[in-house]
Amino acid sequence: MKPRVAVFCSGRGSNMEALIRASQSADYPAEIVLVVSNKADVPALELARKLGVKALAVPAKPFGKDREAHERAIDAVLVAEKIEIVCLAGYMRLLTPYLVRRWTGRMLNIHPSLLPKYPGLDTHARALAAGERKHGCTVHLVTEIMDDGPILAQAEVPILPGDTEETLAARVLEQEHRIYPEALAALSARISLPEGGAKP
Ligand code: GAR
């Protein structure tokens, strides 16, 4: 049985699209069955539905400052859908230890830098400002420290004379779309999944 995977997004969803398209080929070792967003009305949700994947929003607003309560609501959806692996793909919300611990070893993130360099936001601008000659992206397992955790895959790109944040972001994004499906496939093939999905 292929592991059932949920993708979390907050916006555009191009990495989500790359994961879904990869998983739609018969020999891919995981199945993307759910897309979750913390915001309604984001392009990613519409795009997922067009690609034939169930997509829903679990907005944070009704939970106010109680971030864990929001995550408990998301986790209930994941359990109901028998999800076994979660891929964060442009999910722009910090997770609490509650959800991270629930999914330890089964939650991946993609980050647009060569971690451990440039965790956080504005990675392309920061790499340019620092005069770096190379930049890239990283897929890693999620731990309680933001943009940290064991690295599963990395891709480097050169920083070229005249690069802007936009040109550099586009070069990195192309690599994101390549390494994220590869890293998910490798993890899916490697982990053995207990009956019923997520660890308690
Ligand atoms: C991607 O570049 C992803 O690496 C980044 O947001 C973008 C989402 O684009 N994620 C982070 O910065 C998380 N720290 P997408 O919605 O088109 O995949």
mmCIF file with all atom_site columns, C-alpha atoms and ligand atoms in Angstrom:
data_model
loop_
_atom_site.group_PDB
_atom_site.id
_atom_site.type_symbol
_atom_site.label_atom_id
_atom_site.label_alt_id
_atom_site.label_comp_id
_atom_site.label_asym_id
_atom_site.label_entity_id
_atom_site.label_seq_id
_atom_site.pdbx_PDB_ins_code
_atom_site.Cartn_x
_atom_site.Cartn_y
_atom_site.Cartn_z
_atom_site.occupancy
_atom_site.B_iso_or_equiv
_atom_site.pdbx_formal_charge
_atom_site.auth_seq_id
_atom_site.auth_comp_id
_atom_site.auth_asym_id
_atom_site.auth_atom_id
_atom_site.pdbx_PDB_model_num
ATOM   1   C CA . MET A 1 1   ? 0.000   0.000  0.000   1.00 0.00 ? 1   MET A CA 1
ATOM   2   C CA . LYS A 1 2   ? 1.275   3.457  -0.875  1.00 0.00 ? 2   LYS A CA 1
ATOM   3   C CA . PRO A 1 3   ? 1.366   5.917  2.040   1.00 0.00 ? 3   PRO A CA 1
ATOM   4   C CA . ARG A 1 4   ? -1.433  8.484  2.004   1.00 0.00 ? 4   ARG A CA 1
ATOM   5   C CA . VAL A 1 5   ? 0.057   11.988 1.957   1.00 0.00 ? 5   VAL A CA 1
ATOM   6   C CA . ALA A 1 6   ? -1.386  15.400 2.841   1.00 0.00 ? 6   ALA A CA 1
ATOM   7   C CA . VAL A 1 7   ? 0.175   18.622 1.560   1.00 0.00 ? 7   VAL A CA 1
ATOM   8   C CA . PHE A 1 8   ? -0.143  21.841 3.574   1.00 0.00 ? 8   PHE A CA 1
ATOM   9   C CA . CYS A 1 9   ? -0.056  25.155 1.654   1.00 0.00 ? 9   CYS A CA 1
ATOM   10  C CA . SER A 1 10  ? -0.829  28.796 2.307   1.00 0.00 ? 10  SER A CA 1
ATOM   11  C CA . GLY A 1 11  ? -0.754  30.349 -1.161  1.00 0.00 ? 11  GLY A CA 1
ATOM   12  C CA . ARG A 1 12  ? 0.279   29.627 -4.732  1.00 0.00 ? 12  ARG A CA 1
ATOM   13  C CA . GLY A 1 13  ? 0.838   25.881 -4.482  1.00 0.00 ? 13  GLY A CA 1
ATOM   14  C CA . SER A 1 14  ? 3.463   25.246 -7.147  1.00 0.00 ? 14  SER A CA 1
ATOM   15  C CA . ASN A 1 15  ? 5.316   22.707 -4.982  1.00 0.00 ? 15  ASN A CA 1
ATOM   16  C CA . MET A 1 16  ? 1.983   21.093 -4.163  1.00 0.00 ? 16  MET A CA 1
ATOM   17  C CA . GLU A 1 17  ? 1.317   20.817 -7.899  1.00 0.00 ? 17  GLU A CA 1
ATOM   18  C CA . ALA A 1 18  ? 4.712   19.198 -8.488  1.00 0.00 ? 18  ALA A CA 1
ATOM   19  C CA . LEU A 1 19  ? 4.003   16.652 -5.738  1.00 0.00 ? 19  LEU A CA 1
ATOM   20  C CA . ILE A 1 20  ? 0.517   15.871 -7.042  1.00 0.00 ? 20  ILE A CA 1
ATOM   21  C CA . ARG A 1 21  ? 1.691   15.495 -10.640 1.00 0.00 ? 21  ARG A CA 1
ATOM   22  C CA . ALA A 1 22  ? 4.529   13.179 -9.579  1.00 0.00 ? 22  ALA A CA 1
ATOM   23  C CA . SER A 1 23  ? 2.173   11.071 -7.466  1.00 0.00 ? 23  SER A CA 1
ATOM   24  C CA . GLN A 1 24  ? -0.199  10.663 -10.378 1.00 0.00 ? 24  GLN A CA 1
ATOM   25  C CA . SER A 1 25  ? 2.267   8.450  -12.208 1.00 0.00 ? 25  SER A CA 1
ATOM   26  C CA . ALA A 1 26  ? 1.586   4.789  -11.504 1.00 0.00 ? 26  ALA A CA 1
ATOM   27  C CA . ASP A 1 27  ? 5.054   3.913  -10.256 1.00 0.00 ? 27  ASP A CA 1
ATOM   28  C CA . TYR A 1 28  ? 5.321   6.761  -7.724  1.00 0.00 ? 28  TYR A CA 1
ATOM   29  C CA . PRO A 1 29  ? 5.492   5.244  -4.209  1.00 0.00 ? 29  PRO A CA 1
ATOM   30  C CA . ALA A 1 30  ? 3.117   7.673  -2.440  1.00 0.00 ? 30  ALA A CA 1
ATOM   31  C CA . GLU A 1 31  ? -0.383  8.985  -3.006  1.00 0.00 ? 31  GLU A CA 1
ATOM   32  C CA . ILE A 1 32  ? -1.304  12.659 -2.461  1.00 0.00 ? 32  ILE A CA 1
ATOM   33  C CA . VAL A 1 33  ? -4.885  12.452 -1.232  1.00 0.00 ? 33  VAL A CA 1
ATOM   34  C CA . LEU A 1 34  ? -5.435  15.731 0.621   1.00 0.00 ? 34  LEU A CA 1
ATOM   35  C CA . VAL A 1 35  ? -4.437  19.390 0.518   1.00 0.00 ? 35  VAL A CA 1
ATOM   36  C CA . VAL A 1 36  ? -4.939  21.532 3.616   1.00 0.00 ? 36  VAL A CA 1
ATOM   37  C CA . SER A 1 37  ? -4.624  25.293 3.824   1.00 0.00 ? 37  SER A CA 1
ATOM   38  C CA . ASN A 1 38  ? -4.792  27.586 6.821   1.00 0.00 ? 38  ASN A CA 1
ATOM   39  C CA . LYS A 1 39  ? -6.491  30.121 4.542   1.00 0.00 ? 39  LYS A CA 1
ATOM   40  C CA . ALA A 1 40  ? -9.646  29.831 2.439   1.00 0.00 ? 40  ALA A CA 1
ATOM   41  C CA . ASP A 1 41  ? -9.501  31.385 -1.056  1.00 0.00 ? 41  ASP A CA 1
ATOM   42  C CA . VAL A 1 42  ? -5.899  30.570 -1.854  1.00 0.00 ? 42  VAL A CA 1
ATOM   43  C CA . PRO A 1 43  ? -4.995  29.458 -5.399  1.00 0.00 ? 43  PRO A CA 1
ATOM   44  C CA . ALA A 1 44  ? -3.524  26.186 -4.088  1.00 0.00 ? 44  ALA A CA 1
ATOM   45  C CA . LEU A 1 45  ? -6.927  24.848 -3.015  1.00 0.00 ? 45  LEU A CA 1
ATOM   46  C CA . GLU A 1 46  ? -8.532  25.501 -6.395  1.00 0.00 ? 46  GLU A CA 1
ATOM   47  C CA . LEU A 1 47  ? -5.526  24.046 -8.207  1.00 0.00 ? 47  LEU A CA 1
ATOM   48  C CA . ALA A 1 48  ? -5.587  20.873 -6.089  1.00 0.00 ? 48  ALA A CA 1
ATOM   49  C CA . ARG A 1 49  ? -9.269  20.336 -6.864  1.00 0.00 ? 49  ARG A CA 1
ATOM   50  C CA . LYS A 1 50  ? -8.582  20.808 -10.581 1.00 0.00 ? 50  LYS A CA 1
ATOM   51  C CA . LEU A 1 51  ? -5.942  18.104 -10.290 1.00 0.00 ? 51  LEU A CA 1
ATOM   52  C CA . GLY A 1 52  ? -8.502  15.806 -8.663  1.00 0.00 ? 52  GLY A CA 1
ATOM   53  C CA . VAL A 1 53  ? -7.299  16.022 -5.061  1.00 0.00 ? 53  VAL A CA 1
ATOM   54  C CA . LYS A 1 54  ? -9.534  16.787 -2.080  1.00 0.00 ? 54  LYS A CA 1
ATOM   55  C CA . ALA A 1 55  ? -8.673  20.231 -0.744  1.00 0.00 ? 55  ALA A CA 1
ATOM   56  C CA . LEU A 1 56  ? -9.942  22.079 2.272   1.00 0.00 ? 56  LEU A CA 1
ATOM   57  C CA . ALA A 1 57  ? -9.200  25.067 4.447   1.00 0.00 ? 57  ALA A CA 1
ATOM   58  C CA . VAL A 1 58  ? -8.940  24.921 8.210   1.00 0.00 ? 58  VAL A CA 1
ATOM   59  C CA . PRO A 1 59  ? -8.785  28.661 8.957   1.00 0.00 ? 59  PRO A CA 1
ATOM   60  C CA . ALA A 1 60  ? -6.879  29.704 12.036  1.00 0.00 ? 60  ALA A CA 1
ATOM   61  C CA . LYS A 1 61  ? -9.060  32.703 12.843  1.00 0.00 ? 61  LYS A CA 1
ATOM   62  C CA . PRO A 1 62  ? -11.863 30.949 14.788  1.00 0.00 ? 62  PRO A CA 1
ATOM   63  C CA . PHE A 1 63  ? -9.229  29.590 17.178  1.00 0.00 ? 63  PHE A CA 1
ATOM   64  C CA . GLY A 1 64  ? -7.866  33.052 18.032  1.00 0.00 ? 64  GLY A CA 1
ATOM   65  C CA . LYS A 1 65  ? -4.544  32.813 19.832  1.00 0.00 ? 65  LYS A CA 1
ATOM   66  C CA . ASP A 1 66  ? -4.943  29.105 20.585  1.00 0.00 ? 66  ASP A CA 1
ATOM   67  C CA . ARG A 1 67  ? -2.593  27.707 17.952  1.00 0.00 ? 67  ARG A CA 1
ATOM   68  C CA . GLU A 1 68  ? -2.676  24.232 19.398  1.00 0.00 ? 68  GLU A CA 1
ATOM   69  C CA . ALA A 1 69  ? -6.483  24.101 19.149  1.00 0.00 ? 69  ALA A CA 1
ATOM   70  C CA . HIS A 1 70  ? -6.160  24.998 15.462  1.00 0.00 ? 70  HIS A CA 1
ATOM   71  C CA . GLU A 1 71  ? -3.635  22.215 15.003  1.00 0.00 ? 71  GLU A CA 1
ATOM   72  C CA . ARG A 1 72  ? -5.869  19.735 16.842  1.00 0.00 ? 72  ARG A CA 1
ATOM   73  C CA . ALA A 1 73  ? -8.611  20.533 14.334  1.00 0.00 ? 73  ALA A CA 1
ATOM   74  C CA . ILE A 1 74  ? -6.169  19.941 11.463  1.00 0.00 ? 74  ILE A CA 1
ATOM   75  C CA . ASP A 1 75  ? -4.904  16.742 13.049  1.00 0.00 ? 75  ASP A CA 1
ATOM   76  C CA . ALA A 1 76  ? -8.468  15.422 13.353  1.00 0.00 ? 76  ALA A CA 1
ATOM   77  C CA . VAL A 1 77  ? -8.834  15.857 9.578   1.00 0.00 ? 77  VAL A CA 1
ATOM   78  C CA . LEU A 1 78  ? -5.543  14.060 8.968   1.00 0.00 ? 78  LEU A CA 1
ATOM   79  C CA . VAL A 1 79  ? -6.603  11.134 11.137  1.00 0.00 ? 79  VAL A CA 1
ATOM   80  C CA . ALA A 1 80  ? -10.054 10.962 9.495   1.00 0.00 ? 80  ALA A CA 1
ATOM   81  C CA . GLU A 1 81  ? -8.345  10.827 6.090   1.00 0.00 ? 81  GLU A CA 1
ATOM   82  C CA . LYS A 1 82  ? -5.890  8.148  7.275   1.00 0.00 ? 82  LYS A CA 1
ATOM   83  C CA . ILE A 1 83  ? -2.927  10.336 6.399   1.00 0.00 ? 83  ILE A CA 1
ATOM   84  C CA . GLU A 1 84  ? 0.519   8.846  7.003   1.00 0.00 ? 84  GLU A CA 1
ATOM   85  C CA . ILE A 1 85  ? 2.893   11.568 5.772   1.00 0.00 ? 85  ILE A CA 1
ATOM   86  C CA . VAL A 1 86  ? 2.546   15.374 5.752   1.00 0.00 ? 86  VAL A CA 1
ATOM   87  C CA . CYS A 1 87  ? 4.414   17.637 3.314   1.00 0.00 ? 87  CYS A CA 1
ATOM   88  C CA . LEU A 1 88  ? 4.627   21.325 4.171   1.00 0.00 ? 88  LEU A CA 1
ATOM   89  C CA . ALA A 1 89  ? 4.813   23.210 0.878   1.00 0.00 ? 89  ALA A CA 1
ATOM   90  C CA . GLY A 1 90  ? 4.748   26.947 1.414   1.00 0.00 ? 90  GLY A CA 1
ATOM   91  C CA . TYR A 1 91  ? 2.775   26.541 4.657   1.00 0.00 ? 91  TYR A CA 1
ATOM   92  C CA . MET A 1 92  ? 3.518   29.937 6.157   1.00 0.00 ? 92  MET A CA 1
ATOM   93  C CA . ARG A 1 93  ? 2.545   29.270 9.736   1.00 0.00 ? 93  ARG A CA 1
ATOM   94  C CA . LEU A 1 94  ? 4.785   28.169 12.563  1.00 0.00 ? 94  LEU A CA 1
ATOM   95  C CA . LEU A 1 95  ? 3.764   24.866 14.077  1.00 0.00 ? 95  LEU A CA 1
ATOM   96  C CA . THR A 1 96  ? 3.534   24.196 17.793  1.00 0.00 ? 96  THR A CA 1
ATOM   97  C CA . PRO A 1 97  ? 5.317   21.248 19.410  1.00 0.00 ? 97  PRO A CA 1
ATOM   98  C CA . TYR A 1 98  ? 1.930   19.480 19.518  1.00 0.00 ? 98  TYR A CA 1
ATOM   99  C CA . LEU A 1 99  ? 1.647   18.884 15.764  1.00 0.00 ? 99  LEU A CA 1
ATOM   100 C CA . VAL A 1 100 ? 5.382   18.444 15.245  1.00 0.00 ? 100 VAL A CA 1
ATOM   101 C CA . ARG A 1 101 ? 5.497   15.669 17.867  1.00 0.00 ? 101 ARG A CA 1
ATOM   102 C CA . ARG A 1 102 ? 2.427   13.973 16.414  1.00 0.00 ? 102 ARG A CA 1
ATOM   103 C CA . TRP A 1 103 ? 4.180   13.713 13.039  1.00 0.00 ? 103 TRP A CA 1
ATOM   104 C CA . THR A 1 104 ? 7.823   13.248 13.980  1.00 0.00 ? 104 THR A CA 1
ATOM   105 C CA . GLY A 1 105 ? 9.646   11.481 11.159  1.00 0.00 ? 105 GLY A CA 1
ATOM   106 C CA . ARG A 1 106 ? 6.599   11.805 8.913   1.00 0.00 ? 106 ARG A CA 1
ATOM   107 C CA . MET A 1 107 ? 6.453   15.550 8.295   1.00 0.00 ? 107 MET A CA 1
ATOM   108 C CA . LEU A 1 108 ? 8.615   17.125 5.574   1.00 0.00 ? 108 LEU A CA 1
ATOM   109 C CA . ASN A 1 109 ? 9.230   20.750 4.679   1.00 0.00 ? 109 ASN A CA 1
ATOM   110 C CA . ILE A 1 110 ? 10.756  22.492 1.697   1.00 0.00 ? 110 ILE A CA 1
ATOM   111 C CA . HIS A 1 111 ? 12.741  25.638 2.327   1.00 0.00 ? 111 HIS A CA 1
ATOM   112 C CA . PRO A 1 112 ? 14.224  27.987 -0.291  1.00 0.00 ? 112 PRO A CA 1
ATOM   113 C CA . SER A 1 113 ? 17.817  28.079 0.924   1.00 0.00 ? 113 SER A CA 1
ATOM   114 C CA . LEU A 1 114 ? 20.765  25.812 1.479   1.00 0.00 ? 114 LEU A CA 1
ATOM   115 C CA . LEU A 1 115 ? 20.020  25.126 5.144   1.00 0.00 ? 115 LEU A CA 1
ATOM   116 C CA . PRO A 1 116 ? 21.469  25.697 7.677   1.00 0.00 ? 116 PRO A CA 1
ATOM   117 C CA . LYS A 1 117 ? 22.005  28.988 5.826   1.00 0.00 ? 117 LYS A CA 1
ATOM   118 C CA . TYR A 1 118 ? 19.091  31.440 5.783   1.00 0.00 ? 118 TYR A CA 1
ATOM   119 C CA . PRO A 1 119 ? 16.284  29.898 7.806   1.00 0.00 ? 119 PRO A CA 1
ATOM   120 C CA . GLY A 1 120 ? 13.179  32.115 7.936   1.00 0.00 ? 120 GLY A CA 1
ATOM   121 C CA . LEU A 1 121 ? 11.862  34.565 5.364   1.00 0.00 ? 121 LEU A CA 1
ATOM   122 C CA . ASP A 1 122 ? 13.321  36.553 2.424   1.00 0.00 ? 122 ASP A CA 1
ATOM   123 C CA . THR A 1 123 ? 15.966  33.948 1.727   1.00 0.00 ? 123 THR A CA 1
ATOM   124 C CA . HIS A 1 124 ? 16.699  35.044 -1.840  1.00 0.00 ? 124 HIS A CA 1
ATOM   125 C CA . ALA A 1 125 ? 17.159  38.708 -0.944  1.00 0.00 ? 125 ALA A CA 1
ATOM   126 C CA . ARG A 1 126 ? 19.394  37.755 1.977   1.00 0.00 ? 126 ARG A CA 1
ATOM   127 C CA . ALA A 1 127 ? 21.567  35.462 -0.143  1.00 0.00 ? 127 ALA A CA 1
ATOM   128 C CA . LEU A 1 128 ? 21.974  38.233 -2.745  1.00 0.00 ? 128 LEU A CA 1
ATOM   129 C CA . ALA A 1 129 ? 22.738  40.872 -0.122  1.00 0.00 ? 129 ALA A CA 1
ATOM   130 C CA . ALA A 1 130 ? 25.385  38.633 1.430   1.00 0.00 ? 130 ALA A CA 1
ATOM   131 C CA . GLY A 1 131 ? 27.164  38.301 -1.930  1.00 0.00 ? 131 GLY A CA 1
ATOM   132 C CA . GLU A 1 132 ? 26.729  34.513 -2.026  1.00 0.00 ? 132 GLU A CA 1
ATOM   133 C CA . ARG A 1 133 ? 27.810  32.751 -5.194  1.00 0.00 ? 133 ARG A CA 1
ATOM   134 C CA . LYS A 1 134 ? 25.467  29.845 -4.730  1.00 0.00 ? 134 LYS A CA 1
ATOM   135 C CA . HIS A 1 135 ? 22.021  29.334 -3.275  1.00 0.00 ? 135 HIS A CA 1
ATOM   136 C CA . GLY A 1 136 ? 19.387  26.625 -3.435  1.00 0.00 ? 136 GLY A CA 1
ATOM   137 C CA . CYS A 1 137 ? 16.726  24.681 -1.601  1.00 0.00 ? 137 CYS A CA 1
ATOM   138 C CA . THR A 1 138 ? 16.397  22.005 1.037   1.00 0.00 ? 138 THR A CA 1
ATOM   139 C CA . VAL A 1 139 ? 13.884  19.291 1.925   1.00 0.00 ? 139 VAL A CA 1
ATOM   140 C CA . HIS A 1 140 ? 14.093  18.304 5.582   1.00 0.00 ? 140 HIS A CA 1
ATOM   141 C CA . LEU A 1 141 ? 12.172  16.522 8.299   1.00 0.00 ? 141 LEU A CA 1
ATOM   142 C CA . VAL A 1 142 ? 10.332  18.947 10.572  1.00 0.00 ? 142 VAL A CA 1
ATOM   143 C CA . THR A 1 143 ? 11.449  19.330 14.171  1.00 0.00 ? 143 THR A CA 1
ATOM   144 C CA . GLU A 1 144 ? 10.469  21.803 16.857  1.00 0.00 ? 144 GLU A CA 1
ATOM   145 C CA . ILE A 1 145 ? 13.101  24.262 15.620  1.00 0.00 ? 145 ILE A CA 1
ATOM   146 C CA . MET A 1 146 ? 11.990  26.256 12.571  1.00 0.00 ? 146 MET A CA 1
ATOM   147 C CA . ASP A 1 147 ? 13.709  25.314 9.282   1.00 0.00 ? 147 ASP A CA 1
ATOM   148 C CA . ASP A 1 148 ? 15.870  22.774 11.068  1.00 0.00 ? 148 ASP A CA 1
ATOM   149 C CA . GLY A 1 149 ? 15.824  18.990 11.223  1.00 0.00 ? 149 GLY A CA 1
ATOM   150 C CA . PRO A 1 150 ? 17.484  16.170 9.292   1.00 0.00 ? 150 PRO A CA 1
ATOM   151 C CA . ILE A 1 151 ? 18.137  17.052 5.660   1.00 0.00 ? 151 ILE A CA 1
ATOM   152 C CA . LEU A 1 152 ? 16.663  14.670 3.088   1.00 0.00 ? 152 LEU A CA 1
ATOM   153 C CA . ALA A 1 153 ? 17.641  16.486 -0.120  1.00 0.00 ? 153 ALA A CA 1
ATOM   154 C CA . GLN A 1 154 ? 19.326  19.670 -1.291  1.00 0.00 ? 154 GLN A CA 1
ATOM   155 C CA . ALA A 1 155 ? 19.885  21.295 -4.670  1.00 0.00 ? 155 ALA A CA 1
ATOM   156 C CA . GLU A 1 156 ? 22.325  24.090 -5.435  1.00 0.00 ? 156 GLU A CA 1
ATOM   157 C CA . VAL A 1 157 ? 21.979  26.787 -8.059  1.00 0.00 ? 157 VAL A CA 1
ATOM   158 C CA . PRO A 1 158 ? 24.550  29.439 -9.040  1.00 0.00 ? 158 PRO A CA 1
ATOM   159 C CA . ILE A 1 159 ? 23.931  33.101 -8.295  1.00 0.00 ? 159 ILE A CA 1
ATOM   160 C CA . LEU A 1 160 ? 24.603  34.878 -11.582 1.00 0.00 ? 160 LEU A CA 1
ATOM   161 C CA . PRO A 1 161 ? 25.679  38.480 -12.241 1.00 0.00 ? 161 PRO A CA 1
ATOM   162 C CA . GLY A 1 162 ? 22.580  40.646 -12.562 1.00 0.00 ? 162 GLY A CA 1
ATOM   163 C CA . ASP A 1 163 ? 20.352  38.265 -10.626 1.00 0.00 ? 163 ASP A CA 1
ATOM   164 C CA . THR A 1 164 ? 17.380  39.823 -8.882  1.00 0.00 ? 164 THR A CA 1
ATOM   165 C CA . GLU A 1 165 ? 15.290  38.286 -6.138  1.00 0.00 ? 165 GLU A CA 1
ATOM   166 C CA . GLU A 1 166 ? 12.817  37.212 -8.848  1.00 0.00 ? 166 GLU A CA 1
ATOM   167 C CA . THR A 1 167 ? 15.307  35.588 -11.229 1.00 0.00 ? 167 THR A CA 1
ATOM   168 C CA . LEU A 1 168 ? 17.007  33.799 -8.373  1.00 0.00 ? 168 LEU A CA 1
ATOM   169 C CA . ALA A 1 169 ? 13.693  32.637 -6.873  1.00 0.00 ? 169 ALA A CA 1
ATOM   170 C CA . ALA A 1 170 ? 12.651  31.205 -10.239 1.00 0.00 ? 170 ALA A CA 1
ATOM   171 C CA . ARG A 1 171 ? 15.935  29.287 -10.599 1.00 0.00 ? 171 ARG A CA 1
ATOM   172 C CA . VAL A 1 172 ? 15.564  27.868 -7.090  1.00 0.00 ? 172 VAL A CA 1
ATOM   173 C CA . LEU A 1 173 ? 11.870  27.028 -7.570  1.00 0.00 ? 173 LEU A CA 1
ATOM   174 C CA . GLU A 1 174 ? 12.672  24.859 -10.574 1.00 0.00 ? 174 GLU A CA 1
ATOM   175 C CA . GLN A 1 175 ? 14.905  22.789 -8.304  1.00 0.00 ? 175 GLN A CA 1
ATOM   176 C CA . GLU A 1 176 ? 12.288  22.715 -5.529  1.00 0.00 ? 176 GLU A CA 1
ATOM   177 C CA . HIS A 1 177 ? 9.853   21.104 -7.964  1.00 0.00 ? 177 HIS A CA 1
ATOM   178 C CA . ARG A 1 178 ? 12.448  18.436 -8.744  1.00 0.00 ? 178 ARG A CA 1
ATOM   179 C CA . ILE A 1 179 ? 13.783  17.553 -5.280  1.00 0.00 ? 179 ILE A CA 1
ATOM   180 C CA . TYR A 1 180 ? 10.539  17.588 -3.294  1.00 0.00 ? 180 TYR A CA 1
ATOM   181 C CA . PRO A 1 181 ? 8.894   14.718 -5.215  1.00 0.00 ? 181 PRO A CA 1
ATOM   182 C CA . GLU A 1 182 ? 12.217  12.839 -5.142  1.00 0.00 ? 182 GLU A CA 1
ATOM   183 C CA . ALA A 1 183 ? 12.602  13.253 -1.380  1.00 0.00 ? 183 ALA A CA 1
ATOM   184 C CA . LEU A 1 184 ? 9.008   12.211 -0.686  1.00 0.00 ? 184 LEU A CA 1
ATOM   185 C CA . ALA A 1 185 ? 9.440   9.147  -2.875  1.00 0.00 ? 185 ALA A CA 1
ATOM   186 C CA . ALA A 1 186 ? 12.638  8.167  -1.057  1.00 0.00 ? 186 ALA A CA 1
ATOM   187 C CA . LEU A 1 187 ? 11.037  8.587  2.380   1.00 0.00 ? 187 LEU A CA 1
ATOM   188 C CA . SER A 1 188 ? 7.885   6.723  1.331   1.00 0.00 ? 188 SER A CA 1
ATOM   189 C CA . ALA A 1 189 ? 9.881   3.796  0.058   1.00 0.00 ? 189 ALA A CA 1
ATOM   190 C CA . ARG A 1 190 ? 11.959  3.717  3.246   1.00 0.00 ? 190 ARG A CA 1
ATOM   191 C CA . ILE A 1 191 ? 9.578   4.037  6.147   1.00 0.00 ? 191 ILE A CA 1
ATOM   192 C CA . SER A 1 192 ? 7.433   1.205  7.313   1.00 0.00 ? 192 SER A CA 1
ATOM   193 C CA . LEU A 1 193 ? 3.977   2.341  8.257   1.00 0.00 ? 193 LEU A CA 1
ATOM   194 C CA . PRO A 1 194 ? 1.966   0.958  11.155  1.00 0.00 ? 194 PRO A CA 1
ATOM   195 C CA . GLU A 1 195 ? -1.681  0.110  10.567  1.00 0.00 ? 195 GLU A CA 1
ATOM   196 C CA . GLY A 1 196 ? -3.926  3.144  10.948  1.00 0.00 ? 196 GLY A CA 1
ATOM   197 C CA . GLY A 1 197 ? -1.444  5.826  9.984   1.00 0.00 ? 197 GLY A CA 1
ATOM   198 C CA . ALA A 1 198 ? 0.049   8.383  12.316  1.00 0.00 ? 198 ALA A CA 1
ATOM   199 C CA . LYS A 1 199 ? 1.826   7.519  15.504  1.00 0.00 ? 199 LYS A CA 1
ATOM   200 C CA . PRO A 1 200 ? -0.155  8.349  18.657  1.00 0.00 ? 200 PRO A CA 1
HETATM 201 C C1 . GAR B 2 .   ? 8.436   27.995 -1.948  1.00 0.00 ? 1   GAR B C1 1
HETATM 202 O O1 . GAR B 2 .   ? 9.531   28.651 -2.508  1.00 0.00 ? 1   GAR B O1 1
HETATM 203 C C2 . GAR B 2 .   ? 8.819   27.345 -0.628  1.00 0.00 ? 1   GAR B C2 1
HETATM 204 O O2 . GAR B 2 .   ? 10.113  26.835 -0.621  1.00 0.00 ? 1   GAR B O2 1
HETATM 205 C C3 . GAR B 2 .   ? 8.682   28.509 0.310   1.00 0.00 ? 1   GAR B C3 1
HETATM 206 O O3 . GAR B 2 .   ? 7.533   29.200 -0.109  1.00 0.00 ? 1   GAR B O3 1
HETATM 207 C C4 . GAR B 2 .   ? 7.354   29.002 -1.506  1.00 0.00 ? 1   GAR B C4 1
HETATM 208 C C5 . GAR B 2 .   ? 5.970   28.477 -1.743  1.00 0.00 ? 1   GAR B C5 1
HETATM 209 O O4 . GAR B 2 .   ? 5.684   28.447 -3.113  1.00 0.00 ? 1   GAR B O4 1
HETATM 210 N N1 . GAR B 2 .   ? 8.584   28.079 1.668   1.00 0.00 ? 1   GAR B N1 1
HETATM 211 C C6 . GAR B 2 .   ? 9.054   28.762 2.701   1.00 0.00 ? 1   GAR B C6 1
HETATM 212 O O5 . GAR B 2 .   ? 9.609   29.838 2.589   1.00 0.00 ? 1   GAR B O5 1
HETATM 213 C C7 . GAR B 2 .   ? 8.829   28.105 4.050   1.00 0.00 ? 1   GAR B C7 1
HETATM 214 N N2 . GAR B 2 .   ? 9.771   28.597 4.997   1.00 0.00 ? 1   GAR B N2 1
HETATM 215 P P1 . GAR B 2 .   ? 4.577   27.490 -3.666  1.00 0.00 ? 1   GAR B P1 1
HETATM 216 O O6 . GAR B 2 .   ? 3.293   27.775 -2.870  1.00 0.00 ? 1   GAR B O6 1
HETATM 217 O O7 . GAR B 2 .   ? 4.429   27.878 -5.107  1.00 0.00 ? 1   GAR B O7 1
HETATM 218 O O8 . GAR B 2 .   ? 5.048   26.073 -3.495  1.00 0.00 ? 1   GAR B O8 1
#
